[in-house]
Each structure stands twice: as C-alpha cells, then as structure tokens.
Amino acid sequence: MLHKSPVTSTSTATVGKDNKHDSAERHIKGTALYIDDIREPQGTLHLAPGYAQATCGKIKNLDLSAVRSAPGVVAVLTAKDIPGVNDCSPAMGDDMILADGHILFHGQVVFAVVATSHLEARKAARLAKIEIEETPPMVTVEDGLEKDASVLPPYEFLTGSPDEIIKSSPNQIVDSFHIGGQEHFYLEGQIAMAIPGDDGEMLVHSSTQHPTEVQHTIAKMLGIQDAAVVCECRRMGGAFGGKESQAAQWAALSALAAYVTGRPAKMRLDRDDDMIMTGKRHDQACHWQAGYDDQGKLTAVNVEFNSRCGCSADLSLGVNDRTMFHADNSYYYPASRILSRRVMTNTVSNTAFRGFGGPQGMVFSERMMDAIAIKLGMDPLDVRKINFYGDEGRDVTPFGMKVQDNILDELVSKLENTSDYRNRRKEIDAFNKKSPFLKKGLALNPVKFGISFTLKHLNQAGALVHVYTDGSVQVNHGGTEMGQGLYTKVAQVVAEEFGIDLDHVRITATKTDKVPNTAPTAASSGSDMNGMAAKRAAETIKERLIELASKLYQVDKEAISFAHNKVKVGEQEIAFAELTQQAFLERVSLSSTGYYATPHITWDRETKDGRPFLYFAYGACCAEVTIDTLTGEMKVDRVDILHDVGKSLNPAIDIGQIEGGFVQGMGWLTTEELVYDDQGRLRTHAPSTYKIPTASDIPEDFRVKLWKSNGNREDTIYRSKAVGEPPVMLATAIFSAVTNAIASLSPGQVPQINTPATPENILRSVQDMKKRDRKAGA
Amino acid sequence: MRQSVKFLRDGEVVELDNVDPNETLLDYLRLREGSCGTKEGCGEGDCGACSVAIGSLKDGKLEYQAVNSCIQLLGMMDGKEIITVDDLSDSSQARRSGELHPVQDAMLRHHGSQCGFCTPGIVMSLFTLYHAEIEADRNTINDQLAGNLCRCTGYRPIIDAALESCTGKAEDRFREDAKARTTKLNELDDKEDLFIGNEAKFFAAPASTETLASLYEKHPDAVIVAGATDVGLWITKQLRDLPKIIHIGRVTELQNIIDNKGEIIIGAGVTYAHAKETLATIDPDVAEIIRRIGSTQVRASGTIGGNIANGSPIGDSPPLLIALNARLTLQKGTQSREIDLENFFIDYGKQDRKEGEFVSKIRVPKLAENEVFRSYKISKRFDQDISALLAAFRLTLDNSKITQARIAYGGMAGTPKRAELTQKALIGIDLNAPETWENAVQTLEQDFTPLSDMRASADYRMEAAKGLLIKALHEISNGKVDQQGKQTRVIGARANDVREAV
C-alpha cells in the first residue's frame, strides 16, 4: 500500500517532494514538546473549571467556601475577578469566560480553581455548591424552533421559482432526515499556560488555531493593549476546527489566574470536561424536496437546514453559510431555495469542524441523488453524473458563482474505471440476491469544495523570514501547525526560493509578536496563504541578494540563480552562505516580512453577490459496505479515492490529509454518535462512550490516489490546491453505500435513515423497509 | 515484608519507598521523572496515548506488553520493567546509540505521524508487537492498535509501518541484553509481601494467598486491585481517594490456568491476554469475544476475575461464562465456597460477596460432544467498545432437535442474565424448520425489559437480541458458515466447523 508520488515537477528541487513532516522524528521519539511538556516555570499554578449540574437558569447561590478551603487551592476565580470584558467569543460578544448571573448550558464554566497541582484543582472544583433556579432547557433543534429561538437570523439563497417548478416537474420527492454532529476528539485536549511578565505583559502558550484571537481576547479581558499580550503556539496535538475559536476561553482563564496571582498558570482540561465544555460540529435537521425528470435530472431543489448552534453564535454564521454554499455539492440546480436557520438551544455552542458546515450540505445533496436513483430504479452514479455542473448554462451555483475549473467528468470517469465500479455493481446485486442476512452496498460520490474564507477579510496572511549570516534561514508565518504539515510545506517553499536544502530552513513557533494580525489557520487555506506570504518574504530578500551579487561581481541580474546551496553568478558559483556573509558586510538587510491577500474574492453577503471562492478542490470516492440486517452492524469493505490537490507541494503529506480526512468523515457518518439526555447533558463525553474510528474500522482494501493534475488554474502557491477539509466529504460515499445496501431490501423504496449510520440506525431503517415492503406486497 | 516498590527503568533498578496508593504510573513518569514523551489523552485507558511497555517474566521468559499508564497504579509496577518512548531514543542509553528503534524508523519512513500526540503510544504499542516476534498480519496489527486512537492519519501509514517492521524477529538492544534484564527481573521477584504506608493508608501487594486473605479480612474496606482497568478510573475520573489498595498481581496461585479434561480453571489474577489461548479451545466464539474485550492494553492488565468481581452489568465475559455454566470460588480467610456464577450477580451493583471475601478462581466447563456454542457482541464500534448487548448461546442437540438450551445476555438487564423462558421455548425445536423458531424468538420480550442509554435504546437492544438468536439458530442449522452466499457475519467469521453440521 505504499504510495508513489504521482506529481513531481522537474523544475523544483524541494517543492513537490515527499519530505517528512518537520516534527516527524520528534513525534516518534516523544521529544516534540506540547504545552503540557514545556518545563513549567517555578511556582506554576494549575486551573480546573467548575460548573453546575443544572442546564440553564439563574444562579441563585454560589457557595465556593469548600472549594477555597480545599488543599492546595490558591485562588478561586469568578466573573467578578475579570477587570475588563468577560467575553471569549470570536465576534458577537456572547460567550462568557465565566458565567455571570445565568447559565445557558450544562457544562458552562461558572468558576475556576487555581491550585498548586492539577489534581488538587480538579478535586476542589467538585466541592462547589451551585444553586440554579432552573428553566426548562431547549435541547433539540425542534425545541429551539418551537420557541423561535435563534442565535443569528436565517439566511437564504433563492434562484428561480423552485416551488412552482417542483410542482410541475415529472417527478417529485419530499424527504427529511437528521444529520448528526461530531466531537473533534483532538488527542491533545484544550490547554494553555500563561506567564506574567514586565509591566502587566502576558505571554500565553496556547494550543490554538488562532493565536491572534487569543491575544485579543486576553487583552480585552484584562483591559490592556493588544501589544502587551503575546500568544505562542509551536504545535497542537490535533485541532480540526475545535481550537479555532474555542481555545480562547482556557487561555483567557490561564491569563486571568496569572494576572490575579502574579504566578505562571496552566489550564489543561480533563477529557470529559473538554468534551462537555467545548462545541462540536453542528447537527442539523434537513427537510427537502426536489423535482426531476425521468432521466434523474434535477429541475429544482428546495432545502432547509435547521442547525443546532447551541447557546451562542460562535462561528455559526460562517459554518452555516458554508452548509448553504455546499448544498449543491457538485450538481447544477436549475432553480433552488436553500434556507438555513441558526437555531439556539441550551447546549454547548457548536463551532468549526473540518469542512466547516460543508459536509452537512453535501451529505444532503448526496442523499438526494440516492433517493432519486432509488425512485427511478437507476444506478445512483448515473443520476450523479447527469446532474454534474457542465458548460455554459449549467455552470452557475445557487450563490451565483460560475464553476469554471470543473474536472469531475474526467475524474469520476477515471475512478469509475479504476474502481471497477460497474462490474462490482453486478457482483453486489448477485450477492444480495443470494445472501439472506448480509447485504452489500456500493456508491461513488464526488466532492467539490470551495477554497477561501467566506468572510473576506480573513483571506490574508503574513510571514517573516530571517536569513542568518551562516546561510541558515528562519521562517515564521501566521499559520499554526496542528499536524497537517503546514510548517513543512512553508519551509519547502522557502528552501525552494533560496535554492537551499530543507534542513537549512528552520520553522519556528507561531507567535503574535513575530507575525501580527493573523487569520485563523482554517478553511484549508493554511499553505495557500502562508506559503505565498513566506514566498514573498523570501523573494524580497532574494532580490536584495541578487542586486548585491550583481554589483559585487559585475554581472547582470538575470545571470544570477540559486540552487544546491549555491548561488550562480554569471560563470562562477559561490556558496549561499558566502553571499549572505557578504550581504552583512555590505550592510544589506537579510530579514523581510511578506504579505499575501487572496485575489479575486468579491463575495458580498448582504447582496448575495460576487465570488466567495478563489477555486474549487475536487475529489471522488467509491465505497463498498456490507450490512447485517439482523443486527444493523456494518463493515466497510473497500474504498477507492481519487483526489485533486493541483500540483502537490508534498504528495506524502497530501495523501495523509486525504486518508485522515476521509477516515474522520467516515467516523462522523458511522460510529460517532453524540447522545444528549432530555436535560441537554451530553452523555457521550469520553472515548469510552464516544467512538471514533480505530485501526480495524478503516477499509481492508483502501486505495488512495492523487489526481494527475496540470496544476491549479488559479495562481496559487506552485499551482497547488488546498487539501485540509475536502477529503472529509469523500466519506459521504459510505453513507450512500449503506443507503444502497438497505435499499436492496425493497426496490423503489427510499430508506429512512439519519446519520450517523450506527448499528441501531441501520437496523431501524432495515426494519422500517421490511414493514414497508410487507405493506407494498399486501 | 518489603516497604518499597522496585522496578526496572532504563535497565537499572529503581526503588521507591514513597508511593501513594493512588499514584498512577503516568503521573510518576510525567510529574516525578519528568519523562514527558508519554502523553495523557483521556485518563481512562481508552485512547492509548499513554501506552508504555511493561516487561515481565512469563514462564521465565521476558515478555513485553503494552498497558495504559494513565490507569495503572505505580505500586503495581513492582517487579516489572517499564519502557517508555523516552527509553527508545531519548534515554542515556538510546542517546549513546543514536539509532532509532526499528518501529520508529518504519513510522518515520511511512509518514505515520501527523499531529504526533498519539505517536509515542503507538510506537510503544508497536514496540511490544515487535517483541512478540510473530510475523504480524493485518488482523494482528488491527488488534494491537485497537487501543491506540489516532485522529489524524486514518491509520493506513501506521499499519504499513507495522507490517514492515514487525516481521518476526526482534533485533534491538532490548533483545540484545534480554538476559541481563531477565536476571534483574528474577532478582526483583523476591516473593516478599509488599506493604507501603500505614494501617490507615497503604498500598499492599501480598505474595501469597494466605497474606492476601488475612490482610483483606483485617481490612475489608480495602479495594482489591487486579488490573486496575476499572479501579484506575475511580481514581482518575471519579477522583476518589482509595486509601487502602491491595494488589493481587503478585499472588502466584491466582495467576494459574489449569486445563483439565472437562473444565478450565482460571485464577482470579489471570489477565484476558493470558487466559485467551486456553479459553479459545472451548469455542472460536469465546476467543472472538475475548479479542473484542477492551484493547490490547486493557487485556494485558484486566482480569476475568476483576470483570466478574466488579459486577458491571455490561461486562463482556459474565454472560459468556454464565452460558457456559461457570462456577466461582470465593475465599474469606481460610474458608472458601463455590457458587454458580449466575447467582453471584444479585442486582445492579450488588453481588453475592461477603465482607472480606474475594474471588479466587473461576471454573469453566468445556462443551460436551452434543453441545454447540455461539456468542456475539454488539457495539457501536467493533473494537475496543463496551457492548450494547452481548449474547451467548449453548445448545444441546439431538441431531437437529434442541434438547437443552442455556442462553445468557448482557446489556439486557441490570445484571448479566439468562433468558429463562426463551430457553424453555427452544426445547424441542427442529433446526431444520426455521418456521418453528419465531415463538422462541418472540419469547425474549418476556424475558427482558432492557433500558435505553447512550449505547443503545431499549428497542434496539430487544430487536438485536432477537436478531442474534435467529443468527445463532441459522448458523447452527447451516452447520457451516461462510459458504458462498451464506455468510452470516460482517466481522469475525467462524472457521467452518464440520462437527456442527446438522
């Protein structure tokens, strides 16, 4: 199962190579430092959060006397201790760092214990007596809808007159299903350590995707200038969106403890607390109807997504907008209404999760394709293909952007062949006829994912490159490393630019005092933006070096080039390190910033007009599953993936993103089930009850290939494409294959099934099909 | 009596006389030693980020097993060797050699890490597989890694690294000086009772049943710990103070497995890992159920005795053992008594165990010639998940007629319980006449009123329970499974068993 690099540009020495993750050796040795591994400064204190057992209501009485007198306790923080603004929200000002007066969900932090050890803090936190005047919680989306509760106004895309067209179409379908949420389950839980400095300054190590936001939150909380706070993040032990906005609260609490006590303070959430107190992927109730002709071609689509946002807005605007931007997935909707309601509930505020709402949009469109195919008795792949975006007239999305870089016809045909889709379809039909209990299903689903932040101002990045006189290079940029290999890719870009070996480039921790005012590392845009910013910084220095060499050696600038750690100056070659020495002696600056703002983005949310994405990333996945109709158990037998990353910056890392993203998406749609009780308390708050995929869940036969691309048609960094999120949605093929397997029980009937396809959901759907089959037969 | 804990680190004996009974191995490594290569991911022995290798002598031979250090008590390490990721490449010895361990090297070349947080645990898990000296296939690797969650890679590169590096022969420096390590471990095995602390707060690890019995009689409020895969969580999650801990891991008599003609006798201190091979001879389904209990790490420390004694309604082994009609020996002081295992479970959280009484062994009868057995586990995830329900069927056959039935379910009631009425309804049924099964299948509704929880709803439990009975009857009537078009399981297919052909 070894993967060979299919994309190797002849013109690059470092870019496009299978370089190892910059920390790979430290990972396998256990020497990569995560925040909890950094040697603590003497006297470091530890925090633990405290919360009420109730879900929502007014705090009647908060008795912390037992907490304060518990062993090791140095301080107990409440909202009163906050000198500035009690808010850790990304934008709307509606997320309290510490509850003040009311609680809105089970697990909301009411106080924080500061103690001399982690264990003492945790033990003390359980001694609080919190009396809540409880009000009945809104737990489900339906509860919220009933009370007309929302965190943000609804938003809608409308093209044509979908309702009328559906009515007059040859065929109509109406359906509802529920799309489950997902816990991030980053292996390293939320953590931060704050170290107080001179004159009220604060250095905060935070496991965050958004150091700038952590900096701003802390400055605002303490009532000090942004310039007095530095946030640093060398690496995260996974994030997946869960540390985009929701890392801030723990960093803020650490900083508050450091501010109150004058001592370094660290907060590491226990896994259960982490799962109870931090948001998840938005689960959504999806109601839709569609019209289509006898060939399965859509005439119009009307879909509404009712999204459980939880108790505050957090990133729900962007997340749910992206559900809408991807409700078409790869398909042309001649007329459509796409509505998203951002429902408020008394549950933890849901947040970014790899795909950022896109997966929910796509799982709907794929269910629609499956349903139409079942109704018409067609192969689902044929229905998909007939609805793909096409030429002029069939190339405009429901939000008005033209799809101009579509490669799905070719890509899907290729995968159809290499996966042997048609033959396997026949084999599966034969198997299902003979097998009494086990049924197989097959699906081949496409992905089209828009790249760029849909919030325009986030599409900017900065970098800082230092060349030292010995020829070594230090790179810093605004992106954070969460395992995705961003640091490696950016280092490759800089090494490429200077024509030096990768091990001469050292990439250092992301830090707000090196590169300020950064965007979060999100929206798959990390290497697109930071790679470009770093390239520009390197180019600036390189231009200075060329000018210098041209002057010193009296050769034309065009005759100067950089490769193999050397600089070719006309006919002669000098070591790169020699030229950098000369630069110092000649008083030429060897340091530069670089800046990049993604071009061509014109989206205006108010007018619903313009172009939200620079380009689309494409991929497709063919999945085969077997279900057990007696128990609902399901096994993924084989998966073939073909995915487009443009000209890959690093094929090994890209393959890793594709495989990992796919498996994470598979978990979302199969075993990962969030269960809340009727009081809105999460019952699945540890890996013992919340089941992410393990080694045996991945398909035994797992074939992942990169699309042989001529490069991104947009001028991205070395013509590569973003890869972080799109592969997650390849997993819709698993859900479609399950649907396909269940549908074999009663041809023509669309199985009712929600995600995730747990054994219970599959068995319920199977039994429902059998009932309907009996009725139909009677 | 010894008043210190002794174990091997980096080839040298470490002796500690200040061991809190509740101190975990992970806290010792990270907080006391400052060895931060080992990570905490969940604190409940589920994610495997804290995996370390424990070396011990099994029948005189040095054996390495991966365990979850977050729920292992430091005192339990007495007489063992502890190897962490730091020892592979960051200890004084490793630094001198400068080489990566073969499993690390394979992980590196296959791009087996992304965020890197689970990686040290995975490396240690693979280290123990490397030392198992077997040619690891995909299934073995899946099993080995079931207790190591990775959220980034999707496992494929890790599996490839394992396939490449765990090929049957261990040739690392740990193997090179295995002899010296074996000698040191032999020296540590001094057969002395271990007791650290005072009468009010102690960690004890008696070396004989006699000391164990008398100590527990004196301190019936103490907590007996075998593998700590459950008790560990009382400490790390419930934050309970357990002042008195008695660890049974050093009691030799409790470590025995006796394979008699008609029955297997398992000491209460025998781990799942060690019991599996012998119990597997009863029926392949017994092996499969044990394979799916916890993870490699959990099975390396957890014991069947512990699973029974803690009385969990979701324990996977009790329904299996009840269907097999296992009997339990309980000891108090010098007295012991034997009871049917099913009578041990009185009610939810309540067992027939008197003050100062402990489980000493379990007798498991083998199947008779005319008996067939089937067992199934249903969980959201196949590996390392707690069952939503577990069913075990033992049927006595006269040709195609069922003459006796013994059926037990877990997850269907407050305790593991037999389906009494269904058993009766099955008697006389002809396996060749599937149309006669329905009544017995529906009778399950009279036997059980399951509950809903986060693992499954009551409805699902009942429907799946029926499905499993149908499956068992179908499989047995077929005699052979996995025939073309008659495959009956999505995982864990049984080898064909001609004996059962009806």
Coordinates of C-alpha atoms in Angstrom, one line a residue, chain B residues 64-458:
Chain B
Y64 CA 6.7 -7.1 26.8
Q65 CA 3.1 -5.9 27.0
A66 CA 1.6 -2.5 26.2
V67 CA -0.5 -1.0 29.0
N68 CA -2.3 2.3 29.6
S69 CA -0.1 4.0 32.1
C70 CA -2.8 6.5 33.0
I71 CA -4.8 3.9 34.8
Q72 CA -2.0 1.7 36.1
L73 CA -1.0 2.3 39.7
L74 CA 2.6 2.9 40.3
G75 CA 2.7 0.2 43.0
M76 CA 1.6 -2.4 40.5
M77 CA 4.8 -1.9 38.7
D78 CA 6.7 -3.7 41.4
G79 CA 8.9 -6.4 39.9
K80 CA 8.4 -5.2 36.4
E81 CA 10.4 -3.3 33.8
I82 CA 8.9 0.0 32.5
I83 CA 9.9 1.1 29.0
T84 CA 8.6 4.3 27.6
V85 CA 9.1 6.1 24.3
D86 CA 11.8 8.2 26.0
D87 CA 13.8 5.0 26.6
L88 CA 13.7 4.1 22.9
S89 CA 15.6 7.1 21.8
D90 CA 15.9 9.7 24.5
S91 CA 17.4 7.8 27.4
S92 CA 21.0 7.9 28.2
Q93 CA 21.5 4.5 26.6
A94 CA 19.5 5.5 23.5
R95 CA 21.3 8.7 23.1
R96 CA 24.6 6.9 23.1
S97 CA 23.4 4.5 20.4
G98 CA 21.8 7.4 18.4
E99 CA 19.7 5.0 16.4
L100 CA 16.0 4.9 16.0
H101 CA 14.2 1.7 17.1
P102 CA 13.1 -0.3 14.0
V103 CA 9.4 0.6 14.7
Q104 CA 10.3 4.3 15.0
D105 CA 12.2 4.1 11.8
A106 CA 9.3 2.5 10.0
M107 CA 6.9 5.0 11.4
L108 CA 9.1 7.8 10.2
R109 CA 9.5 6.5 6.7
H110 CA 5.8 5.7 6.2
H111 CA 4.8 9.2 7.4
G112 CA 3.0 7.6 10.4
S113 CA 2.6 10.8 12.4
Q114 CA 0.7 14.0 11.8
C115 CA 0.0 15.9 15.0
G116 CA 2.2 13.4 16.8
F117 CA 0.3 13.3 20.1
C118 CA -0.8 9.7 19.8
T119 CA 2.5 8.7 18.2
P120 CA 4.5 7.8 21.4
G121 CA 1.7 5.5 22.5
I122 CA 1.6 3.9 19.0
V123 CA 5.3 3.5 19.0
M124 CA 5.2 1.7 22.3
S125 CA 2.3 -0.5 21.2
L126 CA 4.2 -1.5 18.1
F127 CA 7.4 -2.0 20.2
T128 CA 5.5 -4.8 22.1
L129 CA 4.3 -6.2 18.9
Y130 CA 7.8 -6.2 17.6
H131 CA 8.9 -8.1 20.6
A132 CA 6.1 -10.6 20.3
E133 CA 8.3 -12.0 17.5
I134 CA 5.5 -13.0 15.2
E135 CA 5.0 -12.2 11.6
A136 CA 2.3 -9.7 12.1
D137 CA -0.6 -9.7 9.6
R138 CA -3.2 -7.1 9.1
N139 CA -5.6 -8.6 11.7
T140 CA -2.9 -8.9 14.3
I141 CA -2.0 -5.3 13.8
N142 CA -5.6 -4.1 13.9
D143 CA -5.9 -5.9 17.2
Q144 CA -2.6 -4.5 18.5
L145 CA -3.7 -0.9 17.6
A146 CA -7.3 -1.1 18.7
G147 CA -6.4 0.7 21.9
N148 CA -4.4 3.4 20.2
L149 CA -6.7 6.1 18.8
C150 CA -5.3 8.3 16.1
R151 CA -7.4 11.2 14.9
C152 CA -5.1 12.4 12.1
T153 CA -3.7 9.7 9.9
G154 CA -6.5 7.3 9.3
Y155 CA -4.1 4.6 10.4
R156 CA -3.0 3.4 7.0
P157 CA 0.6 4.6 7.3
I158 CA 0.8 3.2 10.8
I159 CA -0.4 -0.2 9.7
D160 CA 2.1 -0.1 6.8
A161 CA 4.9 0.7 9.3
A162 CA 3.8 -2.2 11.5
L163 CA 3.6 -4.6 8.6
E164 CA 7.1 -3.6 7.6
S165 CA 8.8 -3.6 11.0
C166 CA 7.0 -6.4 13.0
T167 CA 8.1 -9.3 10.9
G168 CA 9.0 -11.9 13.5
K169 CA 12.4 -11.3 14.8
A170 CA 13.3 -8.8 17.5
E171 CA 16.8 -7.4 17.0
D172 CA 17.1 -4.3 19.1
R173 CA 19.2 -3.5 22.1
F174 CA 16.4 -4.7 24.4
R175 CA 16.6 -8.1 22.9
E176 CA 20.4 -8.0 23.0
D177 CA 20.6 -7.6 26.7
A178 CA 17.4 -9.5 27.5
K179 CA 19.5 -11.9 29.5
A180 CA 20.7 -9.1 31.9
R181 CA 17.1 -7.8 32.2
T182 CA 15.8 -11.3 32.9
T183 CA 18.3 -11.7 35.6
K184 CA 17.4 -8.4 37.2
L185 CA 13.7 -9.2 37.0
N186 CA 14.3 -12.6 38.6
E187 CA 16.2 -10.8 41.4
L188 CA 13.3 -8.4 41.9
D189 CA 10.9 -11.4 42.3
D190 CA 11.8 -11.8 45.9
K191 CA 8.4 -13.5 47.0
E192 CA 8.2 -11.0 49.8
D193 CA 4.9 -9.4 50.8
L194 CA 4.9 -5.7 49.8
F195 CA 3.4 -3.1 52.1
I196 CA 3.9 0.6 51.8
G197 CA 2.2 3.0 54.2
N198 CA 0.4 2.5 57.5
E199 CA -2.8 0.9 58.7
A200 CA -4.9 3.8 57.6
K201 CA -3.4 4.3 54.2
F202 CA -1.4 1.7 52.3
F203 CA -0.5 0.0 49.0
A204 CA -0.1 -3.7 49.6
A205 CA 0.9 -6.4 47.2
P206 CA 0.9 -9.7 49.0
A207 CA 3.0 -12.5 47.6
S208 CA 0.7 -15.4 48.8
T209 CA -3.0 -16.2 49.1
E210 CA -2.6 -16.5 52.8
T211 CA -1.3 -13.0 53.3
L212 CA -3.9 -11.7 50.9
A213 CA -6.7 -13.4 52.7
S214 CA -5.6 -12.3 56.2
L215 CA -4.9 -8.7 55.0
Y216 CA -8.3 -8.4 53.4
E217 CA -10.0 -9.9 56.4
K218 CA -8.3 -7.3 58.5
H219 CA -9.1 -4.5 56.0
P220 CA -12.4 -5.4 54.4
D221 CA -12.7 -1.7 53.4
A222 CA -9.6 -2.0 51.2
V223 CA -10.0 -2.1 47.5
I224 CA -8.7 -5.2 45.8
V225 CA -7.0 -4.4 42.5
A226 CA -6.0 -6.8 39.8
G227 CA -5.5 -5.0 36.5
A228 CA -6.9 -1.6 37.7
T229 CA -8.6 -1.1 34.3
D230 CA -11.8 -0.2 36.3
V231 CA -10.4 0.9 39.6
G232 CA -8.0 3.2 37.8
L233 CA -10.9 5.2 36.6
W234 CA -12.3 5.6 40.1
I235 CA -9.1 7.5 40.8
T236 CA -8.6 9.5 37.6
K237 CA -12.3 10.2 36.8
Q238 CA -14.3 10.0 39.9
L239 CA -11.3 11.5 41.8
R240 CA -12.0 9.1 44.7
D241 CA -9.5 8.7 47.5
L242 CA -8.8 5.0 47.9
P243 CA -6.6 4.9 51.0
K244 CA -6.2 1.1 51.1
I245 CA -5.2 -0.8 48.0
I246 CA -4.5 -4.5 47.9
H247 CA -3.0 -5.6 44.6
I248 CA -3.3 -9.3 43.8
G249 CA -0.8 -9.3 40.8
R250 CA 2.0 -10.8 42.9
V251 CA 0.0 -13.8 44.3
T252 CA 1.3 -16.7 42.3
E253 CA -1.6 -19.0 43.0
L254 CA -4.0 -16.6 41.5
Q255 CA -2.1 -16.5 38.2
N256 CA -2.6 -20.1 37.3
I257 CA -4.6 -21.5 34.5
I258 CA -5.4 -25.2 34.7
D259 CA -6.7 -27.0 31.6
N260 CA -8.4 -30.2 32.8
K261 CA -10.3 -32.6 30.7
G262 CA -13.8 -31.3 31.3
E263 CA -13.1 -27.8 32.5
I264 CA -10.7 -24.9 32.6
I265 CA -9.8 -23.3 36.0
I266 CA -8.7 -19.7 35.9
G267 CA -7.1 -17.9 38.8
A268 CA -8.6 -14.5 39.6
G269 CA -5.4 -12.7 38.7
V270 CA -5.1 -14.1 35.2
T271 CA -5.3 -11.5 32.6
Y272 CA -7.5 -11.7 29.5
A273 CA -4.4 -11.8 27.4
H274 CA -3.1 -14.9 29.2
A275 CA -6.5 -16.6 29.5
K276 CA -7.4 -16.2 25.9
E277 CA -5.5 -19.1 24.4
T278 CA -6.8 -21.7 26.8
L279 CA -10.4 -20.4 26.8
A280 CA -10.3 -20.3 23.0
T281 CA -10.2 -24.1 23.0
I282 CA -13.8 -24.1 24.2
D283 CA -15.1 -22.5 21.1
P284 CA -13.8 -20.0 18.5
D285 CA -16.6 -17.5 19.5
V286 CA -15.1 -17.4 23.1
A287 CA -11.8 -16.3 21.6
E288 CA -13.5 -13.7 19.4
I289 CA -15.4 -12.2 22.4
I290 CA -12.2 -12.0 24.4
R291 CA -10.5 -10.5 21.5
R292 CA -13.1 -7.7 21.5
I293 CA -12.9 -7.0 25.2
G294 CA -11.2 -3.6 25.7
S295 CA -8.0 -3.3 23.8
T296 CA -4.6 -5.0 23.8
Q297 CA -3.6 -2.7 26.6
V298 CA -6.8 -3.4 28.6
R299 CA -6.5 -7.2 28.1
A300 CA -2.8 -7.1 29.2
S301 CA -3.8 -5.8 32.6
G302 CA -7.5 -6.6 33.0
T303 CA -8.5 -9.9 34.5
I304 CA -11.6 -12.1 34.2
G305 CA -11.8 -12.2 37.9
G306 CA -11.9 -8.5 38.1
N307 CA -14.5 -8.2 35.4
I308 CA -16.7 -10.5 37.5
A309 CA -16.0 -9.1 40.9
N310 CA -16.8 -5.5 40.0
G311 CA -20.3 -6.7 38.9
S312 CA -20.7 -4.5 35.9
P313 CA -23.9 -5.0 34.0
I314 CA -22.0 -4.5 30.8
G315 CA -19.1 -6.8 31.5
D316 CA -18.5 -8.9 28.4
S317 CA -17.2 -12.1 30.0
P318 CA -20.0 -12.8 32.5
P319 CA -22.8 -13.6 30.0
L320 CA -20.4 -15.8 28.1
L321 CA -19.3 -17.6 31.3
I322 CA -22.9 -17.9 32.5
A323 CA -24.0 -19.6 29.3
L324 CA -21.0 -22.0 29.8
N325 CA -22.3 -22.6 33.4
A326 CA -19.1 -21.3 35.0
R327 CA -18.7 -21.5 38.8
L328 CA -17.0 -19.1 41.1
T329 CA -14.8 -19.7 44.1
L330 CA -14.9 -17.1 46.8
Q331 CA -12.4 -17.0 49.7
K332 CA -12.5 -15.4 53.1
G333 CA -9.7 -16.0 55.5
T334 CA -9.0 -19.7 55.2
Q335 CA -12.6 -20.6 54.2
S336 CA -13.8 -20.8 50.6
R337 CA -17.1 -21.6 48.9
E338 CA -18.2 -22.2 45.4
I339 CA -21.3 -20.8 43.7
D340 CA -22.8 -20.7 40.2
L341 CA -21.5 -17.6 38.5
E342 CA -25.1 -16.5 37.6
N343 CA -26.0 -16.5 41.3
F344 CA -23.2 -14.1 42.1
F345 CA -25.0 -11.3 40.3
I346 CA -27.9 -10.4 42.6
D347 CA -28.9 -7.0 41.2
Y348 CA -27.5 -3.9 39.6
G349 CA -24.3 -3.1 41.6
K350 CA -25.0 -5.9 44.1
Q351 CA -23.1 -9.2 44.2
D352 CA -23.1 -12.2 46.5
R353 CA -19.8 -11.3 48.1
K354 CA -19.4 -11.1 51.9
E355 CA -17.2 -8.6 53.7
G356 CA -13.6 -9.7 53.4
E357 CA -14.4 -12.2 50.7
F358 CA -12.6 -12.2 47.4
V359 CA -12.9 -14.0 44.1
S360 CA -10.1 -16.6 43.9
K361 CA -10.9 -18.7 40.8
I362 CA -13.4 -19.4 38.1
R363 CA -14.2 -22.9 36.7
V364 CA -15.4 -23.0 33.2
P365 CA -16.8 -26.3 31.9
K366 CA -16.0 -27.3 28.4
L367 CA -18.6 -28.2 25.8
A368 CA -19.8 -31.8 25.5
E369 CA -19.9 -33.6 22.2
N370 CA -23.6 -32.8 21.6
E371 CA -23.3 -29.2 22.6
V372 CA -22.9 -26.2 20.3
F373 CA -22.0 -22.7 21.3
R374 CA -22.4 -19.3 19.7
S375 CA -21.7 -15.9 21.1
Y376 CA -22.0 -12.3 19.7
K377 CA -21.1 -8.9 20.8
I378 CA -22.9 -5.8 19.5
S379 CA -21.3 -2.4 19.9
K380 CA -21.2 0.9 18.0
R381 CA -17.6 0.2 17.1
F382 CA -16.3 -3.3 16.6
D383 CA -13.1 -2.9 18.5
Q384 CA -12.5 -1.5 22.0
D385 CA -16.1 -0.7 22.7
I386 CA -18.3 -1.6 25.5
S387 CA -21.1 -3.8 24.3
A388 CA -24.6 -2.5 23.9
L389 CA -25.6 -6.2 24.2
L390 CA -23.8 -9.5 24.3
A391 CA -25.5 -12.8 23.7
A392 CA -24.2 -16.3 24.4
F393 CA -26.0 -19.5 23.4
R394 CA -25.2 -23.0 24.4
L395 CA -27.5 -25.6 22.9
T396 CA -27.6 -29.3 23.4
L397 CA -28.6 -31.1 20.2
D398 CA -30.1 -34.5 19.4
N399 CA -29.5 -34.5 15.7
S400 CA -31.4 -31.4 14.5
K401 CA -33.5 -31.2 17.7
I402 CA -32.7 -28.8 20.6
T403 CA -32.9 -30.8 23.8
Q404 CA -31.4 -28.2 26.2
A405 CA -30.7 -24.5 25.9
R406 CA -28.7 -22.2 28.1
I407 CA -28.8 -18.6 26.9
A408 CA -27.4 -15.6 28.6
Y409 CA -27.5 -11.9 27.6
G410 CA -25.5 -8.9 28.9
G411 CA -26.9 -5.4 28.5
M412 CA -30.5 -6.5 28.6
A413 CA -31.0 -6.1 32.3
G414 CA -29.3 -4.7 35.4
T415 CA -27.1 -7.8 35.6
P416 CA -25.9 -10.4 33.1
K417 CA -28.9 -12.7 32.9
R418 CA -30.3 -15.9 31.4
A419 CA -33.3 -15.9 29.1
E420 CA -35.2 -18.5 31.1
L421 CA -38.4 -18.5 29.2
T422 CA -36.7 -18.4 25.8
Q423 CA -34.6 -21.4 26.9
K424 CA -37.7 -23.4 27.5
A425 CA -39.3 -22.3 24.3
L426 CA -36.3 -23.5 22.4
I427 CA -36.5 -27.1 23.7
G428 CA -37.9 -29.4 21.1
I429 CA -37.3 -27.0 18.2
D430 CA -36.1 -28.5 15.0
L431 CA -33.2 -26.6 13.5
N432 CA -34.3 -27.7 10.1
A433 CA -37.6 -26.0 10.4
P434 CA -36.9 -22.2 10.6
E435 CA -40.7 -21.6 10.6
T436 CA -40.8 -23.0 14.1
W437 CA -38.3 -20.5 15.6
E438 CA -40.5 -17.5 15.7
N439 CA -42.2 -18.3 19.0
A440 CA -38.9 -18.7 20.8
V441 CA -37.5 -15.5 19.3
Q442 CA -40.6 -13.5 20.5
T443 CA -40.3 -15.0 23.9
L444 CA -37.3 -12.8 24.5
E445 CA -39.7 -10.0 25.1
Q446 CA -41.0 -11.8 28.2
D447 CA -37.5 -12.5 29.5
F448 CA -36.1 -8.9 29.3
T449 CA -37.1 -5.3 29.6
P450 CA -33.9 -3.6 28.6
L451 CA -33.1 0.1 29.3
S452 CA -32.1 2.9 27.0
D453 CA -28.7 4.6 27.4
M454 CA -26.0 6.2 25.4
R455 CA -25.0 2.9 23.9
A456 CA -28.4 1.8 22.5
S457 CA -32.1 2.3 23.0
A458 CA -34.3 -0.4 24.7

